[in-house]
Amino acid sequence: MNVLKNYINGTWQQSGATESLNVVNPANQNVLAKVPFGPETMKDVQSAVQSAQSAYLEWRNVPVMKRVQVLYHLKSLLEKNKEELARIITQESGKTKGESFGEIQRAIENVEVACGTPMLMAGDVIEDIATGIDEMMVRQPLGVTACITPFNFPSMIVFWFLPYAIATGNAFIVKPSEKVPLTMVKLFELFHELDLPKGLLSMVHGGKDTVDALLDHEQIKAISFVGSTPVARYIYARGTANGKRVQAQGGAKNPIVILPDADIEMSTKIIADSVYGCAGQRCLAASTVITVNDGKGEVKDALYESVKSRTTGYGWDNGTDMGPVITPESKKRIEGLIQKGLDEGANLLIDGRNAKVSGYEKGNFIAPTILENVATDRELIRTEIFGPVMSLLAMQTVDEALSFVNSGNYGNMACLFTGSGASARRFRNEADAGNIGINIGVAAPMAQFPFSGWKDSFFGDLHGQGKHAIEFFTQTKVIIERWPNIWSRKF
Ligand code: NAD
């Protein structure tokens, strides 16, 4: 089986690496490809940066109106290739068909928003800020920038950054997740059709060694990262120590609170979609569900019903609600965490361990699971499970629920289900999370808005998407000018 090639200087190039990893279909363990890995990938980064730097010097002088024409072309290429991209996403990540199409749609929306860059990157001018003096601020690109992506959204996440980076005049290097590199390979086949200087967009495969080479290269001016919190913290520390601009999005443990005045049928269905969509492998998946004053267990019963009926299977098959988790190690880790919850005193309301799917016996399947009465003073309640597991907690008051929500280390998302405007208003004001949902289960910001993780879910200042991305990929320059009035002189 061939080892995947890098895309450097506008051409497909064999990596210098002698090691490789298998890319595996999580539903059946079939090996789909091999991806370069190990310390020799560092040399690949060197040559990618070299060609990116010369492409940047050419590209930054192309007028912004021309630069965004490439994005209009990209949008049409993504639309034409939606089905093929979706198939690859399902094959390498296990997502359902709907989830795969859904993430491509989110990617396209970012391309659309970045088409507004000619307005979004406009600067400011004040004429006569002092007598005869004008002052202006312009936004200039940074140079070569790079992005490191996680496995759980093989196509969407790179678009939180890439369209904004190139529309503002930068070069951009992508290091895709080694677990799901095939979607990015297909995307680069599409990028190859764009009218861009050779080297402006490049892709280097690999893992930690490749990332370290990106973090240490002095010509790389900015790093965008999405992945787990320990790695995000490391990337932020090493990248900023090397003088780079860094935005690093980390992990999550998202709480949802449901009040007794909520529309129970609608809410419980939405909550189940949030917990089990993408097999729980979403940074905006709800993980802890807190019922408030559910004396008769109405909410609990409705949740049980809406979870029990979900089907687990191969993502591309019609009727599958949930696919496998990414690797056998992930499955083992998640099942181990379920056991940990039980050891810490929880009960299993629904046990999804050891799920078997006919025709896909080797797949990493875990069916939807509900753990009840998880101890709030033990470790599991603070641990990101990143799998199809709901921890169900019963509390008596909104104060108790809000103080629990704010006690976690993560701050990616917090949601409230209620029929009361006053409760909603208080929650959105007081909940310590950067993305808030009111009667929404996955509060994923649309492309116009920043993807606003807080606390241990984000390291940096400016987030991905929208105006934040435009600011991240540009540096401001202030120019103060005096032009003595020579017209009044006699020549
Ligand atoms: P991960 O942190 O293991 O890997 C992410 C990227 O970092 C990959 O490209 C990987 O090759 C690289 N990497 C891994 N270990 C590294 C190391 N020690 N040094 C340098 N680079 C390293 O994350 P994952 O398992 O691919 O993705 C799942 C995680 O991503 C979850 O924690 C999830 O919550 C998080 N996530 C967060 C967001 C968000 O917006 N906050 C979005 C999606 C996923």
Coordinates of C-alpha atoms and ligand atoms in Angstrom, one line a residue:
M1 CA 0.0 0.0 0.0
N2 CA 1.3 3.4 -1.0
V3 CA 2.3 5.9 1.7
L4 CA 0.4 9.2 1.3
K5 CA 2.2 12.1 -0.3
N6 CA 2.7 15.6 1.0
Y7 CA 1.6 18.5 -1.0
I8 CA 4.5 21.0 -1.2
N9 CA 5.3 23.7 -3.7
G10 CA 2.2 22.9 -5.7
T11 CA 3.1 19.3 -6.3
W12 CA 2.6 15.9 -4.7
Q13 CA 5.8 14.8 -3.0
Q14 CA 6.9 11.7 -1.2
S15 CA 7.8 12.3 2.4
G16 CA 11.4 11.7 3.5
A17 CA 10.0 9.6 6.4
T18 CA 10.8 5.9 6.7
E19 CA 8.1 5.3 9.3
S20 CA 4.4 5.2 8.6
L21 CA 1.1 4.6 10.4
N22 CA -2.0 2.8 9.1
V23 CA -5.1 4.8 8.4
V24 CA -8.0 2.6 9.4
N25 CA -11.7 2.4 8.8
P26 CA -13.1 2.4 12.4
A27 CA -16.2 0.4 11.4
N28 CA -14.2 -2.7 10.2
Q29 CA -10.4 -2.1 10.8
N30 CA -9.7 -2.2 7.0
V31 CA -6.5 -0.4 6.3
L32 CA -7.2 2.5 3.9
A33 CA -3.7 4.0 3.5
K34 CA -0.4 4.6 5.2
V35 CA 0.6 8.0 6.5
P36 CA 4.2 9.2 6.9
F37 CA 5.3 9.5 10.5
G38 CA 8.3 10.1 12.7
P39 CA 11.3 12.5 13.1
E40 CA 12.1 12.6 9.3
T41 CA 8.9 14.4 8.6
M42 CA 10.6 17.5 10.1
K43 CA 12.5 17.9 6.8
D44 CA 9.2 17.9 5.0
V45 CA 8.3 21.0 7.0
Q46 CA 11.5 22.8 6.1
S47 CA 10.7 22.4 2.3
A48 CA 7.1 23.3 2.8
V49 CA 8.0 26.5 4.6
Q50 CA 10.6 27.5 2.0
S51 CA 8.1 27.4 -0.9
A52 CA 5.3 28.9 1.3
Q53 CA 7.5 31.9 2.0
S54 CA 8.2 32.7 -1.6
A55 CA 4.5 32.1 -2.5
Y56 CA 3.5 34.5 0.3
L57 CA 5.8 37.3 -1.0
E58 CA 4.0 37.1 -4.4
W59 CA 0.5 36.6 -3.0
R60 CA 0.5 39.5 -0.5
N61 CA 0.7 41.9 -3.4
V62 CA -2.3 40.4 -5.2
P63 CA -5.3 42.8 -4.6
V64 CA -7.7 41.4 -2.0
M65 CA -10.6 41.5 -4.5
K66 CA -8.6 39.1 -6.7
R67 CA -7.6 36.9 -3.8
V68 CA -11.2 36.3 -2.8
Q69 CA -12.1 35.1 -6.4
V70 CA -10.2 32.0 -5.5
L71 CA -12.6 31.4 -2.6
Y72 CA -15.6 31.7 -4.9
H73 CA -14.0 29.0 -7.0
L74 CA -13.3 26.9 -3.9
K75 CA -16.9 27.1 -2.8
S76 CA -18.1 25.7 -6.1
L77 CA -15.4 22.9 -6.0
L78 CA -16.6 21.9 -2.5
E79 CA -20.2 21.9 -3.6
K80 CA -19.5 19.7 -6.6
N81 CA -17.4 17.3 -4.6
K82 CA -19.6 17.1 -1.5
E83 CA -20.7 13.5 -1.9
E84 CA -17.2 12.2 -2.5
L85 CA -15.8 14.2 0.5
A86 CA -18.6 12.9 2.7
R87 CA -17.9 9.3 1.7
I88 CA -14.2 9.7 2.6
I89 CA -15.1 11.3 6.0
T90 CA -17.4 8.4 6.9
Q91 CA -14.9 5.9 5.7
E92 CA -12.0 7.2 7.8
S93 CA -13.8 8.7 10.8
G94 CA -17.0 6.6 11.1
K95 CA -19.5 9.5 11.0
T96 CA -23.0 9.0 9.7
K97 CA -23.8 10.2 6.2
G98 CA -25.8 13.2 7.6
E99 CA -22.9 14.2 9.9
S100 CA -20.4 14.0 7.1
F101 CA -22.5 16.2 4.8
G102 CA -23.2 18.5 7.7
E103 CA -19.5 19.2 8.4
I104 CA -18.8 20.0 4.7
Q105 CA -21.7 22.5 4.8
R106 CA -20.1 24.2 7.8
A107 CA -16.8 24.3 5.9
I108 CA -18.5 26.0 2.9
E109 CA -20.1 28.6 5.1
N110 CA -16.7 29.7 6.3
V111 CA -15.5 30.0 2.7
E112 CA -18.6 32.2 2.1
V113 CA -17.9 34.5 5.1
A114 CA -14.2 34.8 4.1
C115 CA -15.4 36.1 0.7
G116 CA -16.3 39.2 2.6
T117 CA -12.6 39.8 3.4
P118 CA -12.4 43.0 1.3
M119 CA -14.8 44.6 3.8
L120 CA -13.7 42.7 6.9
M121 CA -10.0 43.6 6.6
A122 CA -10.6 47.3 5.9
G123 CA -8.7 49.7 8.1
D124 CA -9.5 53.1 9.7
V125 CA -8.5 56.6 8.8
I126 CA -8.8 59.9 10.7
E127 CA -8.1 62.9 8.6
D128 CA -6.6 65.9 10.4
I129 CA -6.0 64.0 13.7
A130 CA -3.7 67.0 14.3
T131 CA -3.3 70.1 12.2
G132 CA -2.2 68.9 8.8
I133 CA -1.7 65.4 9.9
D134 CA -3.6 62.3 8.9
E135 CA -3.5 58.9 10.7
M136 CA -4.5 55.5 9.3
M137 CA -4.5 51.9 10.4
V138 CA -4.1 49.1 7.8
R139 CA -4.2 45.4 8.2
Q140 CA -1.3 43.4 6.7
P141 CA -0.8 39.7 6.4
L142 CA 1.6 37.8 8.8
G143 CA 3.5 35.6 6.3
V144 CA 3.6 31.8 6.6
T145 CA 0.9 30.4 8.9
A146 CA 0.1 26.8 9.9
C147 CA -2.7 24.7 11.2
I148 CA -2.8 21.4 13.1
T149 CA -6.2 19.6 13.1
P150 CA -7.8 16.8 15.2
F151 CA -9.5 13.6 14.0
N152 CA -13.1 14.4 14.8
F153 CA -13.9 16.9 11.9
P154 CA -11.7 15.8 9.0
S155 CA -12.9 18.6 6.7
M156 CA -14.6 21.4 8.7
I157 CA -12.0 22.5 11.2
V158 CA -9.3 23.6 8.7
F159 CA -11.9 26.0 7.2
W160 CA -12.2 27.9 10.5
F161 CA -8.8 29.2 9.5
L162 CA -7.7 28.5 5.9
P163 CA -10.1 30.8 3.9
Y164 CA -9.4 33.7 6.2
A165 CA -5.6 33.1 6.1
I166 CA -5.3 33.2 2.4
A167 CA -7.9 35.9 1.7
T168 CA -5.9 38.2 4.0
G169 CA -2.7 37.4 2.0
N170 CA -0.9 34.7 4.0
A171 CA 0.5 31.3 3.0
F172 CA -0.9 28.4 4.9
I173 CA 0.4 24.9 5.8
V174 CA -1.8 22.1 7.1
K175 CA -0.8 19.2 9.3
P176 CA -3.9 17.0 9.3
S177 CA -4.7 14.4 12.0
E178 CA -2.7 11.2 11.2
K179 CA -5.9 9.3 12.0
V180 CA -8.0 10.9 9.2
P181 CA -5.6 12.3 6.5
L182 CA -7.6 11.1 3.5
T183 CA -10.2 13.8 3.6
M184 CA -7.4 16.4 3.6
V185 CA -5.7 14.7 0.7
K186 CA -9.0 15.0 -1.3
L187 CA -9.3 18.7 -0.2
F188 CA -5.8 19.4 -1.5
E189 CA -6.7 17.7 -4.8
L190 CA -9.4 20.4 -5.0
F191 CA -7.0 23.2 -3.8
H192 CA -4.7 22.2 -6.6
E193 CA -7.3 23.4 -9.1
L194 CA -7.2 26.9 -7.6
D195 CA -5.3 29.8 -9.2
L196 CA -2.8 30.2 -6.4
P197 CA 1.0 30.7 -6.4
K198 CA 2.8 27.3 -6.0
G199 CA 3.4 26.7 -2.3
L200 CA 0.8 29.1 -1.0
L201 CA -1.2 26.1 0.4
S202 CA 0.8 23.0 1.5
M203 CA 0.1 19.9 3.5
V204 CA 2.6 17.9 5.6
H205 CA 1.7 14.6 7.2
G206 CA 2.9 13.3 10.5
G207 CA 2.5 13.6 14.2
K208 CA 4.3 15.3 17.1
D209 CA 7.6 15.6 15.3
T210 CA 6.0 17.4 12.4
V211 CA 4.1 19.7 14.8
D212 CA 7.3 20.5 16.7
A213 CA 9.0 21.4 13.4
L214 CA 6.1 23.8 12.7
L215 CA 6.3 25.3 16.2
D216 CA 10.0 25.9 16.0
H217 CA 10.4 27.2 12.5
E218 CA 11.2 30.9 12.7
Q219 CA 9.5 31.7 9.4
I220 CA 6.1 30.5 10.6
K221 CA 4.4 33.5 12.2
A222 CA 1.1 32.0 13.5
I223 CA -0.2 28.6 14.5
S224 CA -3.9 27.6 14.7
F225 CA -4.5 24.4 16.6
V226 CA -7.6 22.3 17.5
G227 CA -7.3 19.1 19.6
S228 CA -7.1 17.9 23.2
T229 CA -6.4 20.3 26.1
P230 CA -2.9 18.9 27.1
V231 CA -1.7 19.2 23.5
A232 CA -3.4 22.7 23.1
R233 CA -1.6 23.9 26.2
Y234 CA 1.7 22.5 25.0
I235 CA 1.3 24.1 21.5
Y236 CA 0.4 27.5 23.0
A237 CA 3.4 27.4 25.4
R238 CA 6.0 26.3 22.8
G239 CA 4.6 28.4 19.9
T240 CA 4.3 31.6 22.0
A241 CA 7.8 31.0 23.5
N242 CA 9.0 31.0 19.9
G243 CA 7.4 34.4 19.3
K244 CA 4.4 33.1 17.3
R245 CA 0.8 34.1 17.4
V246 CA -1.1 31.1 18.6
Q247 CA -4.8 30.2 18.9
A248 CA -5.2 26.7 20.5
Q249 CA -8.6 25.2 21.0
G250 CA -8.7 22.3 23.5
G251 CA -11.1 19.7 24.9
A252 CA -14.4 20.0 26.7
K253 CA -16.8 18.6 29.2
N254 CA -20.1 20.3 28.3
P255 CA -23.0 20.5 30.8
I256 CA -26.7 20.9 29.8
V257 CA -29.3 22.0 32.4
I258 CA -32.9 21.2 31.9
L259 CA -35.5 23.0 34.0
P260 CA -39.0 21.7 34.8
D261 CA -40.6 24.4 32.6
A262 CA -38.9 23.2 29.4
D263 CA -40.7 21.5 26.5
I264 CA -39.7 18.1 27.7
E265 CA -40.3 16.1 24.5
M266 CA -38.4 18.5 22.3
S267 CA -35.6 19.1 24.8
T268 CA -34.8 15.5 25.5
K269 CA -34.6 14.7 21.8
I270 CA -32.3 17.6 21.2
I271 CA -30.2 16.7 24.2
A272 CA -29.8 13.1 23.0
D273 CA -28.7 14.4 19.6
S274 CA -26.1 16.5 21.4
V275 CA -24.7 13.7 23.5
Y276 CA -24.7 10.9 20.9
G277 CA -24.2 12.8 17.6
C278 CA -20.8 11.9 16.1
A279 CA -20.7 9.1 18.7
G280 CA -20.0 11.8 21.3
Q281 CA -16.8 12.7 19.6
R282 CA -17.6 16.4 19.3
C283 CA -16.0 19.2 21.3
L284 CA -19.6 20.6 21.6
A285 CA -21.2 17.2 22.6
A286 CA -23.1 17.5 25.9
S287 CA -21.6 15.2 28.4
T288 CA -23.3 16.0 31.7
V289 CA -27.1 16.5 31.8
I290 CA -28.5 18.1 34.9
T291 CA -32.2 17.8 35.6
V292 CA -33.6 20.4 38.1
N293 CA -36.5 19.5 40.3
D294 CA -37.4 16.4 38.3
G295 CA -39.4 14.9 41.2
K296 CA -41.5 12.4 39.3
G297 CA -38.6 11.5 36.9
E298 CA -40.5 12.8 33.8
V299 CA -37.3 14.2 32.2
K300 CA -35.3 11.2 33.1
D301 CA -38.0 8.9 31.5
A302 CA -38.2 11.0 28.3
L303 CA -34.4 10.9 28.0
Y304 CA -34.3 7.2 28.5
E305 CA -36.9 6.7 25.7
S306 CA -35.2 9.0 23.3
V307 CA -31.8 7.4 23.8
K308 CA -33.0 3.7 23.8
S309 CA -34.3 4.0 20.3
R310 CA -31.1 5.1 18.7
T311 CA -29.4 2.8 16.2
T312 CA -25.6 2.2 16.1
G313 CA -24.1 1.0 12.8
Y314 CA -22.1 1.7 9.7
G315 CA -22.2 5.5 9.1
W316 CA -23.0 5.3 5.4
D317 CA -26.0 2.9 5.9
N318 CA -29.4 4.6 5.8
G319 CA -31.0 4.6 9.2
T320 CA -27.8 4.6 11.3
D321 CA -28.0 7.2 14.0
M322 CA -24.5 6.7 15.4
G323 CA -21.2 5.3 14.0
P324 CA -18.2 3.8 15.8
V325 CA -15.6 5.6 17.9
I326 CA -12.3 6.3 16.2
T327 CA -9.9 3.6 17.4
P328 CA -10.0 0.3 19.4
E329 CA -7.9 2.2 22.0
S330 CA -10.6 4.9 22.2
K331 CA -13.3 2.2 22.7
K332 CA -11.2 0.6 25.5
R333 CA -10.6 4.0 27.1
I334 CA -14.3 5.0 27.0
E335 CA -15.5 1.6 28.3
G336 CA -12.9 1.9 31.1
L337 CA -14.3 5.3 32.0
I338 CA -17.8 3.9 32.2
Q339 CA -16.4 1.3 34.6
K340 CA -14.7 4.0 36.6
G341 CA -18.0 5.8 36.9
L342 CA -19.6 2.6 38.3
D343 CA -16.6 2.2 40.7
E344 CA -17.2 5.7 41.9
G345 CA -20.8 4.9 42.8
A346 CA -22.9 5.6 39.6
N347 CA -25.6 3.3 38.2
L348 CA -26.0 2.3 34.5
L349 CA -29.4 3.3 33.2
I350 CA -28.4 2.2 29.7
D351 CA -25.3 0.1 29.0
G352 CA -23.8 0.5 25.5
R353 CA -20.6 -1.5 26.1
N354 CA -19.7 -4.4 23.9
A355 CA -22.1 -3.3 21.2
K356 CA -22.0 -5.6 18.2
V357 CA -23.1 -4.5 14.7
S358 CA -23.9 -7.3 12.2
G359 CA -21.5 -7.2 9.2
Y360 CA -19.1 -4.9 11.2
E361 CA -18.0 -7.2 14.0
K362 CA -14.6 -5.7 14.2
G363 CA -15.8 -2.1 14.5
N364 CA -15.2 0.1 17.5
F365 CA -18.8 0.4 18.4
I366 CA -20.2 1.6 21.7
A367 CA -24.0 2.0 21.9
P368 CA -25.5 5.0 23.7
T369 CA -24.9 4.8 27.4
I370 CA -26.4 6.6 30.4
L371 CA -24.7 6.7 33.7
E372 CA -26.9 8.0 36.5
N373 CA -25.9 9.6 39.8
V374 CA -22.3 10.1 38.9
A375 CA -20.4 11.4 42.0
T376 CA -19.8 15.1 41.6
D377 CA -16.8 15.0 43.9
R378 CA -15.0 12.3 42.0
E379 CA -12.8 12.3 38.9
L380 CA -15.1 11.1 36.1
I381 CA -17.4 14.1 36.3
R382 CA -14.4 16.3 35.4
T383 CA -12.9 14.0 32.7
E384 CA -13.6 14.5 29.0
I385 CA -15.0 11.1 27.9
F386 CA -15.3 11.9 24.1
G387 CA -17.6 9.0 23.5
P388 CA -21.4 8.3 23.6
V389 CA -21.9 8.5 27.3
M390 CA -24.3 10.7 29.2
S391 CA -23.8 11.4 32.9
L392 CA -27.2 12.2 34.4
L393 CA -27.3 14.3 37.5
A394 CA -30.4 15.3 39.5
M395 CA -30.3 18.7 41.3
Q396 CA -32.9 20.7 43.2
T397 CA -32.3 24.3 42.3
V398 CA -31.1 26.5 39.5
D399 CA -28.4 27.9 41.9
E400 CA -27.1 24.4 42.5
A401 CA -27.0 23.6 38.8
L402 CA -25.3 26.9 37.9
S403 CA -22.7 26.5 40.5
F404 CA -22.0 23.0 39.2
V405 CA -21.8 24.3 35.6
N406 CA -19.2 26.9 36.7
S407 CA -17.1 24.5 38.8
G408 CA -15.6 22.7 35.8
N409 CA -12.1 23.3 34.3
Y410 CA -13.4 23.5 30.7
G411 CA -15.6 26.3 29.2
N412 CA -16.4 25.2 25.7
M413 CA -20.2 25.2 26.0
A414 CA -23.0 25.3 28.5
C415 CA -26.7 24.9 27.6
L416 CA -30.0 25.5 29.3
F417 CA -33.5 24.2 28.4
T418 CA -36.3 26.2 29.8
G419 CA -39.5 28.0 29.0
S420 CA -38.6 31.0 31.1
G421 CA -36.9 34.1 29.6
A422 CA -35.7 35.2 33.1
S423 CA -33.9 31.8 33.7
A424 CA -32.4 32.0 30.2
R425 CA -31.2 35.5 30.7
R426 CA -29.6 34.7 34.0
F427 CA -27.9 31.6 32.6
R428 CA -26.5 33.2 29.5
N429 CA -25.1 36.0 31.8
E430 CA -23.7 33.8 34.5
A431 CA -22.6 30.5 32.9
D432 CA -18.8 30.4 32.6
A433 CA -18.5 29.1 29.1
G434 CA -17.7 30.8 25.8
N435 CA -20.5 29.2 23.7
I436 CA -24.0 29.2 25.3
G437 CA -27.1 27.4 24.1
I438 CA -30.7 28.3 25.2
N439 CA -33.0 25.5 24.1
I440 CA -30.1 24.5 21.7
G441 CA -28.1 21.3 22.2
V442 CA -25.0 22.0 20.2
A443 CA -24.2 25.7 20.4
A444 CA -21.8 25.7 17.5
P445 CA -21.1 29.3 16.3
M446 CA -21.9 29.8 12.7
A447 CA -19.1 31.0 10.5
Q448 CA -19.8 34.7 11.2
F449 CA -19.1 34.3 14.9
P450 CA -16.0 33.3 16.8
F451 CA -15.7 29.7 18.1
S452 CA -15.5 31.0 21.6
G453 CA -14.1 28.4 24.0
W454 CA -13.1 29.6 27.4
K455 CA -11.0 28.3 30.3
D456 CA -9.1 25.0 29.6
S457 CA -11.0 24.8 26.2
F458 CA -9.0 27.6 24.7
F459 CA -5.5 29.1 24.9
G460 CA -5.0 32.4 23.1
D461 CA -7.0 35.6 22.4
L462 CA -8.5 35.5 19.0
H463 CA -10.7 32.4 18.1
G464 CA -11.3 30.8 14.7
Q465 CA -14.0 31.9 12.2
G466 CA -15.4 35.3 11.2
K467 CA -13.9 38.6 12.3
H468 CA -11.6 37.0 14.9
A469 CA -10.0 35.0 12.2
I470 CA -9.4 38.1 10.1
E471 CA -7.8 39.8 13.1
F472 CA -5.7 36.7 13.9
F473 CA -4.3 36.5 10.4
T474 CA -3.4 40.2 10.1
Q475 CA -1.2 42.6 11.9
T476 CA -2.2 46.2 12.3
K477 CA 0.1 49.0 11.1
V478 CA -0.5 52.6 11.9
I479 CA 0.7 55.3 9.6
I480 CA 0.9 59.0 10.5
E481 CA 1.4 61.4 7.7
R482 CA 2.1 65.1 7.3
W483 CA 2.2 66.6 3.8
P484 CA 3.1 70.3 4.0
N485 CA 0.9 72.3 1.7
I486 CA 3.2 73.0 -1.2
W487 CA 0.3 74.4 -3.2
S488 CA 0.5 77.7 -1.3
R489 CA 4.1 78.1 -2.2
K490 CA 5.2 80.2 -5.2
F491 CA 7.1 78.0 -7.7
Ligands
NAD1 P1 -5.1 15.4 19.8 O1 -4.8 16.5 20.7 O2 -4.7 14.0 20.2 O3 -4.5 15.6 18.3 C1 -4.7 16.8 17.6 C2 -3.6 17.1 16.7 O4 -2.4 17.3 17.5 C3 -3.3 16.0 15.7 O5 -3.0 16.6 14.5 C4 -2.1 15.3 16.3 O6 -1.2 14.8 15.4 C5 -1.4 16.4 17.1 N1 -0.7 15.9 18.3 C6 -1.1 14.9 19.1 N2 -0.3 14.7 20.2 C7 0.6 15.7 20.1 C8 1.7 16.1 20.9 N3 2.1 15.4 22.0 N4 2.5 17.1 20.5 C9 2.2 17.8 19.3 N5 1.2 17.5 18.5 C10 0.4 16.4 18.9 O7 -6.7 15.4 19.5 P2 -7.7 14.4 18.8 O8 -7.8 13.2 19.6 O9 -7.3 14.3 17.4 O10 -9.0 15.2 18.8 C11 -9.9 15.1 19.9 C12 -9.8 16.3 20.8 O11 -9.9 17.5 20.2 C13 -10.9 16.3 21.9 O12 -10.2 16.6 23.2 C14 -11.8 17.4 21.5 O13 -12.6 18.0 22.5 C15 -10.9 18.4 20.9 N6 -11.6 19.2 19.9 C16 -11.7 20.5 20.3 C17 -12.4 21.4 19.5 C18 -12.7 22.8 19.9 O14 -13.1 23.6 19.1 N7 -12.4 23.2 21.1 C19 -12.9 21.0 18.2 C20 -12.7 19.6 17.9 C21 -12.0 18.8 18.7

